[in-house]
Amino acid sequence: MLSSQIVAPTMETPGNAVVTSGLLEALCGLLPGHACLWVDWDDPLLGQGSQCHRPQAMPSLRAAGPQQAQHEQWQHDGARIGLRVEGAAVPAGWWSVAREALQLGLQQARQAGQIHALEDAKRLQQALYEIADLSGAELEMAEMLRHVHRVLNTLMYAHNCFIVEYDDIRQTIRFLYFADQIDDFIADPSRAYAESELPGSLTFALLQHGHPLSGPSRQLLASVGQDGQHWRGPESLDWLGVPMLREGRVCGAIVVQSYDQHDRYGEADRALLGFVAQHVRTAMDRRQAQVQLERQVERRTLELQRANRSLQDEVFERRRAEKLQAALYGIAELAMQAESLSQFHAQVHGIVGTLLDARNFYIALVNEAGDGLEFVYSVDEYTVTRAPRAFSQGLTEHVVRERRPLLAARADIDAMIEAGKVRESGVRSQCWLGVPLLRDDEVVGVIVVQSYSPDVAFTAHDQRLLTFVAQNIGAGLARQRDQERLRLAHAGLEQRVEERTRELGEVNEKLLGQIAERLRAEQRLTHQAMHDGLTGLPNRIHLLDRLEDALLRARKGEGGEFAVLFLDLDRFKLVNDSIGHAAGDQMLVEVAKRIVSMLGPDNVVARLGGDEFAILLQCPHGLAQALEFSQRMLLALQESMWVAGRELFPSGSLGIALWNARYQRGEELLRDADAAMYRAKAQGHDRCAIFDEDMREQAMRSLDLESDLRRAIINQDFLPYYQPIVRLTDGVVVGHEALLRWQHETRGMLLPGAFLDLGEGSGLIEQVDWLIYEQVIAGLSRGGTGYVSVNVSPRHFRSAEFSNRLFGLIEAFDADPHRLRLEITEVALLDEGPRTLRVLQALRERGILVQLDDFGTGFSALSYLHRFPISTLKIDQSFIAGLNGPEAQSTLALVEGVVSLARTLGINTIAEGIETESQRQILLDLGCDYGQGYLLGRPAPR
């Protein structure tokens, strides 16, 4: 907008003639005799003008006497053109030729004017860009203002220029810059001048007026109400001043003046000076930010003096973590040792009370019918008992419906009530925290703590704590409920036996009937305790009992070989989620029938829970017979079945554990068959796997390594190794990549490949990453040159706290964020795309650049590169190694394409795994920017 205001007047210059003398001479040459031509015009762009052509030999018009004159006038493209001929008769066709020639001349003149205007605009735009760059450059204030003055002087008359900073509270100014060819005033940038020290100052009048002032200095003084008697310095023939504004308040001004009558200022000069004033204000703000930074450093120094308190807080957090771990162990022991559900509930309440304020605590479970709640345990300041109720709009039911925790303060509860989401009854809670209890991915109840006092409020930390505890409580509740049911069943059985015994003594004639009734009752109760209620198959207890018998006979040599088969249906949860649990139950019944139909009388099939079945198979012919039966059973499962009006084709994954003399208990066989089933599921659906010694050893190694990994996290046994990243053109090291290493207590230094999969599967790798990030950022705070890049797993981008936690580390160590870079894989761009984009943009705003690692090995999401703020592509080392392989030509074309693509998008490239000089030379010829590999430098400690 500014450039258009300044350039526009150049098109209005009337100096661009429509008709040249050569054109008039050519038109005159087409006329007979000595003709004289007059042309005049009026154009919106070129203005008004006229031109005449008279032959030299032609006498004056007065001497020649009266002459014949012909005149014509017309409009063309918004312009008026007039043509008059004297002294000759105009031949036919001459007027049309003259019209075309003059119209062409008008168009050429307009084009010349536009070209001149564009050249002026280009020159102005370049100068404005230079001024904008100077305001952001790392220059001292005086040096920057000298450069701004130099550029300003190329655009307007600005030999006499000064810039002031204004304090509207103290009513003082400071001369940041002063240059004048005549005035001998010496400005001190460090001194503040009051208005009384500069009487008759137009500068103070400009700052108090708050709008640009322009004109002769004495006229301007008179216009602002000053007589000019105390005028200091030479008088300006033209004076132009523009105020600088910050949030609507005047904070300074920039002034130019002229002592020469020829150099006067216009509106374009005022607009230009206003633009320069904006950038000078930016530099002033930058200086103010520097002062604030120094104050922040001072505050940070004071914070370091309180480091002891922070260490004490860390000790407190570790003790709280130990308390949480002890609580979880306590809950696990309670689930096995508590004598009753009521005792288990009370002891769970006691453990939760050690972690947070649980004075008001209750456990609500979904009833057997699934249409209401039973409050199996409740301790409350105001409510003595809680009666069972059908599902309603309460907060507890809200947690059951939403399947996620709810932390609500009083204001949040009121908002939910107004929105019609919940209804509240009884005493009003000031803070309410509820966490769902899960069993087999189903919500079976809710554990709740609440507060009736504004002084007690729960936090998000309490929510995470209670959620973590609830995961263990849910399993313990399920186990206790099953044990309670079994105890009640036995208690009922004993009661009935006692009743029948008394009746036998009283009514002898009913002895046979009572004995028969008792036997039937015992059979029903025993069957219920030992069989699954849905399929009628034996349950885990029955199966383990039969396994103990089989093991005993095998050890005595009385029975042949046998195996345990563990079956898990594939995608069974999809059936439950899509067509309902009733349909899922129907499918389980049909699967049970198919398995039973294939077994002989000596074999046992049991339902262990959910979609899991176990089979005790007698196989005298050994493993071959077990495999043959497993294949037949998997084929039988694949046959279609109709469930809830839909045709389904079930399949399963099956694990086989063959009897061996090392087995002492049935649970061991069942455990190994379960492990083999998971091996089969990992290899793909609808297949079976056999448990062997390698699987056992692998499981033990994984278990030991996971324990070592947890201890290593506590001991902080992880450290970064730094591998240099080199500019290929000159070999200069521009940065390093921080690579993860584990200093194992017995196995020495371990590379990530030895434990990365285990860390990803257990979720521990995130804790390891943060240990590395902390060490890298702490190293950046100690100085140095170049950047350091760290690898970030896609798991981190699924966490809403990742960027804030990273920024917190940078601020805690006072590190430079511009020296930190993050390396992500292509999976992170495709997984949670919108969330990832928001995180990357937040990182870019803080100066942290992102590099795309292992490019070309994943999805190669080229369409994502222009959407995400990626600064660098790292070409995977597999392609670099292929440059010298048998398919070097195709690999070379692929690498060349990646480098060309990155160059087109303005993205740098880093080649990974450079190990030979020939590879380095090929990459240099292709235009690759940087390299990394053993040829250029091996990873090493800091």
Short mmCIF file of C-alpha atoms in Angstrom, two decimals, residues 88-296:
data_model
loop_
_atom_site.label_atom_id
_atom_site.label_comp_id
_atom_site.label_asym_id
_atom_site.label_seq_id
_atom_site.Cartn_x
_atom_site.Cartn_y
_atom_site.Cartn_z
CA ALA A 88 -2.85 21.93 -48.19
CA ALA A 89 -5.78 19.91 -49.40
CA VAL A 90 -6.07 16.57 -47.61
CA PRO A 91 -6.18 13.58 -49.98
CA ALA A 92 -8.65 10.73 -49.51
CA GLY A 93 -7.60 8.12 -46.93
CA TRP A 94 -5.11 10.44 -45.18
CA TRP A 95 -7.40 11.05 -42.15
CA SER A 96 -7.76 7.30 -41.42
CA VAL A 97 -3.97 6.83 -41.62
CA ALA A 98 -3.44 9.81 -39.32
CA ARG A 99 -6.01 8.48 -36.81
CA GLU A 100 -4.32 5.05 -36.61
CA ALA A 101 -0.84 6.62 -36.27
CA LEU A 102 -1.89 9.02 -33.46
CA GLN A 103 -3.76 6.24 -31.57
CA LEU A 104 -0.68 4.03 -31.77
CA GLY A 105 1.42 6.93 -30.48
CA LEU A 106 -1.00 7.31 -27.53
CA GLN A 107 -0.61 3.60 -26.63
CA GLN A 108 3.21 3.74 -26.86
CA ALA A 109 3.33 6.82 -24.63
CA ARG A 110 1.13 5.11 -22.03
CA GLN A 111 3.32 1.98 -22.09
CA ALA A 112 6.47 4.06 -21.64
CA GLY A 113 4.88 5.76 -18.62
CA GLN A 114 3.91 2.40 -17.10
CA ILE A 115 7.44 1.04 -17.58
CA HIS A 116 8.85 4.11 -15.86
CA ALA A 117 6.42 3.66 -12.94
CA LEU A 118 7.29 -0.04 -12.56
CA GLU A 119 11.01 0.76 -12.47
CA ASP A 120 10.42 3.32 -9.73
CA ALA A 121 8.28 0.81 -7.78
CA LYS A 122 10.96 -1.87 -8.05
CA ARG A 123 13.63 0.50 -6.77
CA LEU A 124 11.37 1.55 -3.90
CA GLN A 125 10.43 -2.04 -2.99
CA GLN A 126 14.09 -3.10 -2.82
CA ALA A 127 14.83 -0.21 -0.50
CA LEU A 128 11.88 -1.07 1.74
CA TYR A 129 12.98 -4.71 1.96
CA GLU A 130 16.45 -3.59 2.96
CA ILE A 131 14.98 -1.42 5.73
CA ALA A 132 12.83 -4.34 6.95
CA ASP A 133 15.90 -6.63 7.02
CA LEU A 134 17.89 -4.08 8.97
CA SER A 135 15.24 -3.88 11.70
CA GLY A 136 15.58 -7.62 12.31
CA ALA A 137 19.38 -7.81 12.00
CA GLU A 138 21.62 -8.38 15.00
CA LEU A 139 23.08 -4.85 14.96
CA GLU A 140 23.61 -2.27 17.65
CA MET A 141 20.99 0.49 17.68
CA ALA A 142 23.30 3.25 16.41
CA GLU A 143 24.73 1.07 13.61
CA MET A 144 21.28 -0.03 12.50
CA LEU A 145 19.96 3.55 12.42
CA ARG A 146 22.97 4.70 10.34
CA HIS A 147 22.11 2.04 7.74
CA VAL A 148 18.43 3.03 7.80
CA HIS A 149 19.44 6.68 7.24
CA ARG A 150 21.60 5.66 4.28
CA VAL A 151 18.75 3.71 2.65
CA LEU A 152 16.23 6.47 3.41
CA ASN A 153 18.50 9.02 1.72
CA THR A 154 18.29 7.02 -1.54
CA LEU A 155 14.49 7.38 -1.59
CA MET A 156 14.01 10.99 -0.50
CA TYR A 157 15.98 14.03 0.58
CA ALA A 158 17.10 12.99 4.08
CA HIS A 159 20.58 14.44 4.58
CA ASN A 160 19.28 16.11 7.76
CA CYS A 161 17.60 13.45 9.90
CA PHE A 162 17.19 12.60 13.59
CA ILE A 163 15.32 9.90 15.57
CA VAL A 164 14.12 10.31 19.16
CA GLU A 165 12.67 7.98 21.82
CA TYR A 166 9.84 9.47 23.91
CA ASP A 167 8.82 8.72 27.51
CA ASP A 168 5.23 9.97 27.76
CA ILE A 169 5.22 9.46 31.55
CA ARG A 170 8.31 11.57 32.33
CA GLN A 171 7.77 13.85 29.28
CA THR A 172 11.39 13.38 28.14
CA ILE A 173 13.13 12.44 24.88
CA ARG A 174 16.41 10.72 23.98
CA PHE A 175 18.16 11.29 20.65
CA LEU A 176 18.86 7.78 19.35
CA TYR A 177 20.31 9.20 16.11
CA PHE A 178 21.19 12.73 14.93
CA ALA A 179 22.66 13.82 11.56
CA ASP A 180 22.55 17.42 10.28
CA GLN A 181 24.69 19.25 7.74
CA ILE A 182 24.17 22.73 9.29
CA ASP A 183 23.00 22.35 12.90
CA ASP A 184 25.93 22.10 15.35
CA PHE A 185 23.82 20.46 18.08
CA ILE A 186 25.56 17.40 19.62
CA ALA A 187 23.02 14.79 20.75
CA ASP A 188 23.93 12.47 23.62
CA PRO A 189 22.06 9.12 23.16
CA SER A 190 22.45 8.27 26.84
CA ARG A 191 20.85 11.51 28.08
CA ALA A 192 17.14 12.28 28.46
CA TYR A 193 16.07 15.87 27.55
CA ALA A 194 13.10 17.56 29.17
CA GLU A 195 10.89 20.01 27.25
CA SER A 196 12.27 22.91 29.29
CA GLU A 197 15.78 22.16 27.95
CA LEU A 198 14.63 22.48 24.33
CA PRO A 199 12.32 25.53 24.21
CA GLY A 200 10.38 26.10 21.02
CA SER A 201 10.97 22.47 19.99
CA LEU A 202 8.88 21.23 17.08
CA THR A 203 9.82 17.71 18.15
CA PHE A 204 7.95 17.97 21.46
CA ALA A 205 5.00 19.52 19.62
CA LEU A 206 4.98 16.54 17.21
CA LEU A 207 5.13 13.98 20.06
CA GLN A 208 2.33 15.67 22.00
CA HIS A 209 0.23 16.20 18.86
CA GLY A 210 0.55 12.50 17.93
CA HIS A 211 0.12 13.02 14.13
CA PRO A 212 2.61 13.78 11.31
CA LEU A 213 3.62 17.43 10.84
CA SER A 214 4.99 18.87 7.59
CA GLY A 215 5.89 22.37 6.37
CA PRO A 216 8.27 25.26 7.06
CA SER A 217 9.43 25.25 10.66
CA ARG A 218 8.18 28.72 11.56
CA GLN A 219 4.73 28.05 10.10
CA LEU A 220 4.52 24.78 12.01
CA LEU A 221 5.47 26.52 15.29
CA ALA A 222 2.74 29.05 14.73
CA SER A 223 0.21 26.30 13.95
CA VAL A 224 0.93 24.56 17.29
CA GLY A 225 0.68 27.83 19.26
CA GLN A 226 4.34 28.82 19.74
CA ASP A 227 5.88 32.18 18.82
CA GLY A 228 9.35 30.89 17.89
CA GLN A 229 11.22 33.46 19.99
CA HIS A 230 13.26 30.74 21.72
CA TRP A 231 13.91 28.83 18.50
CA ARG A 232 17.17 26.87 18.70
CA GLY A 233 19.18 26.03 15.61
CA PRO A 234 18.82 27.00 11.91
CA GLU A 235 15.40 27.52 10.37
CA SER A 236 14.10 24.78 8.03
CA LEU A 237 12.43 25.67 4.75
CA ASP A 238 10.61 22.33 4.92
CA TRP A 239 10.26 20.12 8.05
CA LEU A 240 8.64 16.64 8.12
CA GLY A 241 8.12 14.60 11.31
CA VAL A 242 6.27 11.28 11.85
CA PRO A 243 5.46 9.88 15.34
CA MET A 244 6.14 6.24 16.29
CA LEU A 245 3.27 4.44 18.05
CA ARG A 246 3.24 1.42 20.36
CA GLU A 247 -0.21 0.07 21.26
CA GLY A 248 -1.78 3.47 20.51
CA ARG A 249 0.75 5.48 22.58
CA VAL A 250 3.45 7.75 21.14
CA CYS A 251 6.87 6.26 21.90
CA GLY A 252 9.13 8.31 19.60
CA ALA A 253 9.49 10.10 16.27
CA ILE A 254 11.62 10.35 13.13
CA VAL A 255 12.25 13.78 11.53
CA VAL A 256 13.82 14.98 8.25
CA GLN A 257 14.29 18.62 7.25
CA SER A 258 15.50 20.65 4.28
CA TYR A 259 17.28 24.01 4.24
CA ASP A 260 17.05 24.20 0.42
CA GLN A 261 14.01 25.69 -1.34
CA HIS A 262 14.21 23.06 -4.11
CA ASP A 263 13.88 20.03 -1.81
CA ARG A 264 10.29 19.89 -0.51
CA TYR A 265 8.37 16.93 1.01
CA GLY A 266 5.06 15.52 -0.22
CA GLU A 267 2.50 12.91 0.79
CA ALA A 268 4.63 10.08 -0.63
CA ASP A 269 7.56 11.18 1.53
CA ARG A 270 5.30 11.25 4.58
CA ALA A 271 4.07 7.68 3.90
CA LEU A 272 7.63 6.44 3.36
CA LEU A 273 8.84 8.05 6.57
CA GLY A 274 5.93 6.47 8.45
CA PHE A 275 7.00 3.02 7.21
CA VAL A 276 10.59 3.62 8.36
CA ALA A 277 9.25 4.76 11.74
CA GLN A 278 7.56 1.39 12.23
CA HIS A 279 10.86 -0.49 11.81
CA VAL A 280 12.74 1.89 14.10
CA ARG A 281 10.07 1.18 16.75
CA THR A 282 10.69 -2.57 16.19
CA ALA A 283 14.39 -2.04 16.95
CA MET A 284 13.48 -0.12 20.11
CA ASP A 285 11.22 -2.98 21.19
CA ARG A 286 14.06 -5.42 20.55
CA ARG A 287 16.31 -3.42 22.83
CA GLN A 288 13.60 -3.41 25.49
CA ALA A 289 13.32 -7.20 25.09
CA GLN A 290 17.09 -7.42 25.69
CA VAL A 291 16.67 -5.62 28.99
CA GLN A 292 13.86 -7.97 29.94
CA LEU A 293 16.09 -10.93 29.03
CA GLU A 294 18.81 -9.64 31.35
CA ARG A 295 16.23 -9.35 34.11
CA GLN A 296 15.06 -12.87 33.40
#
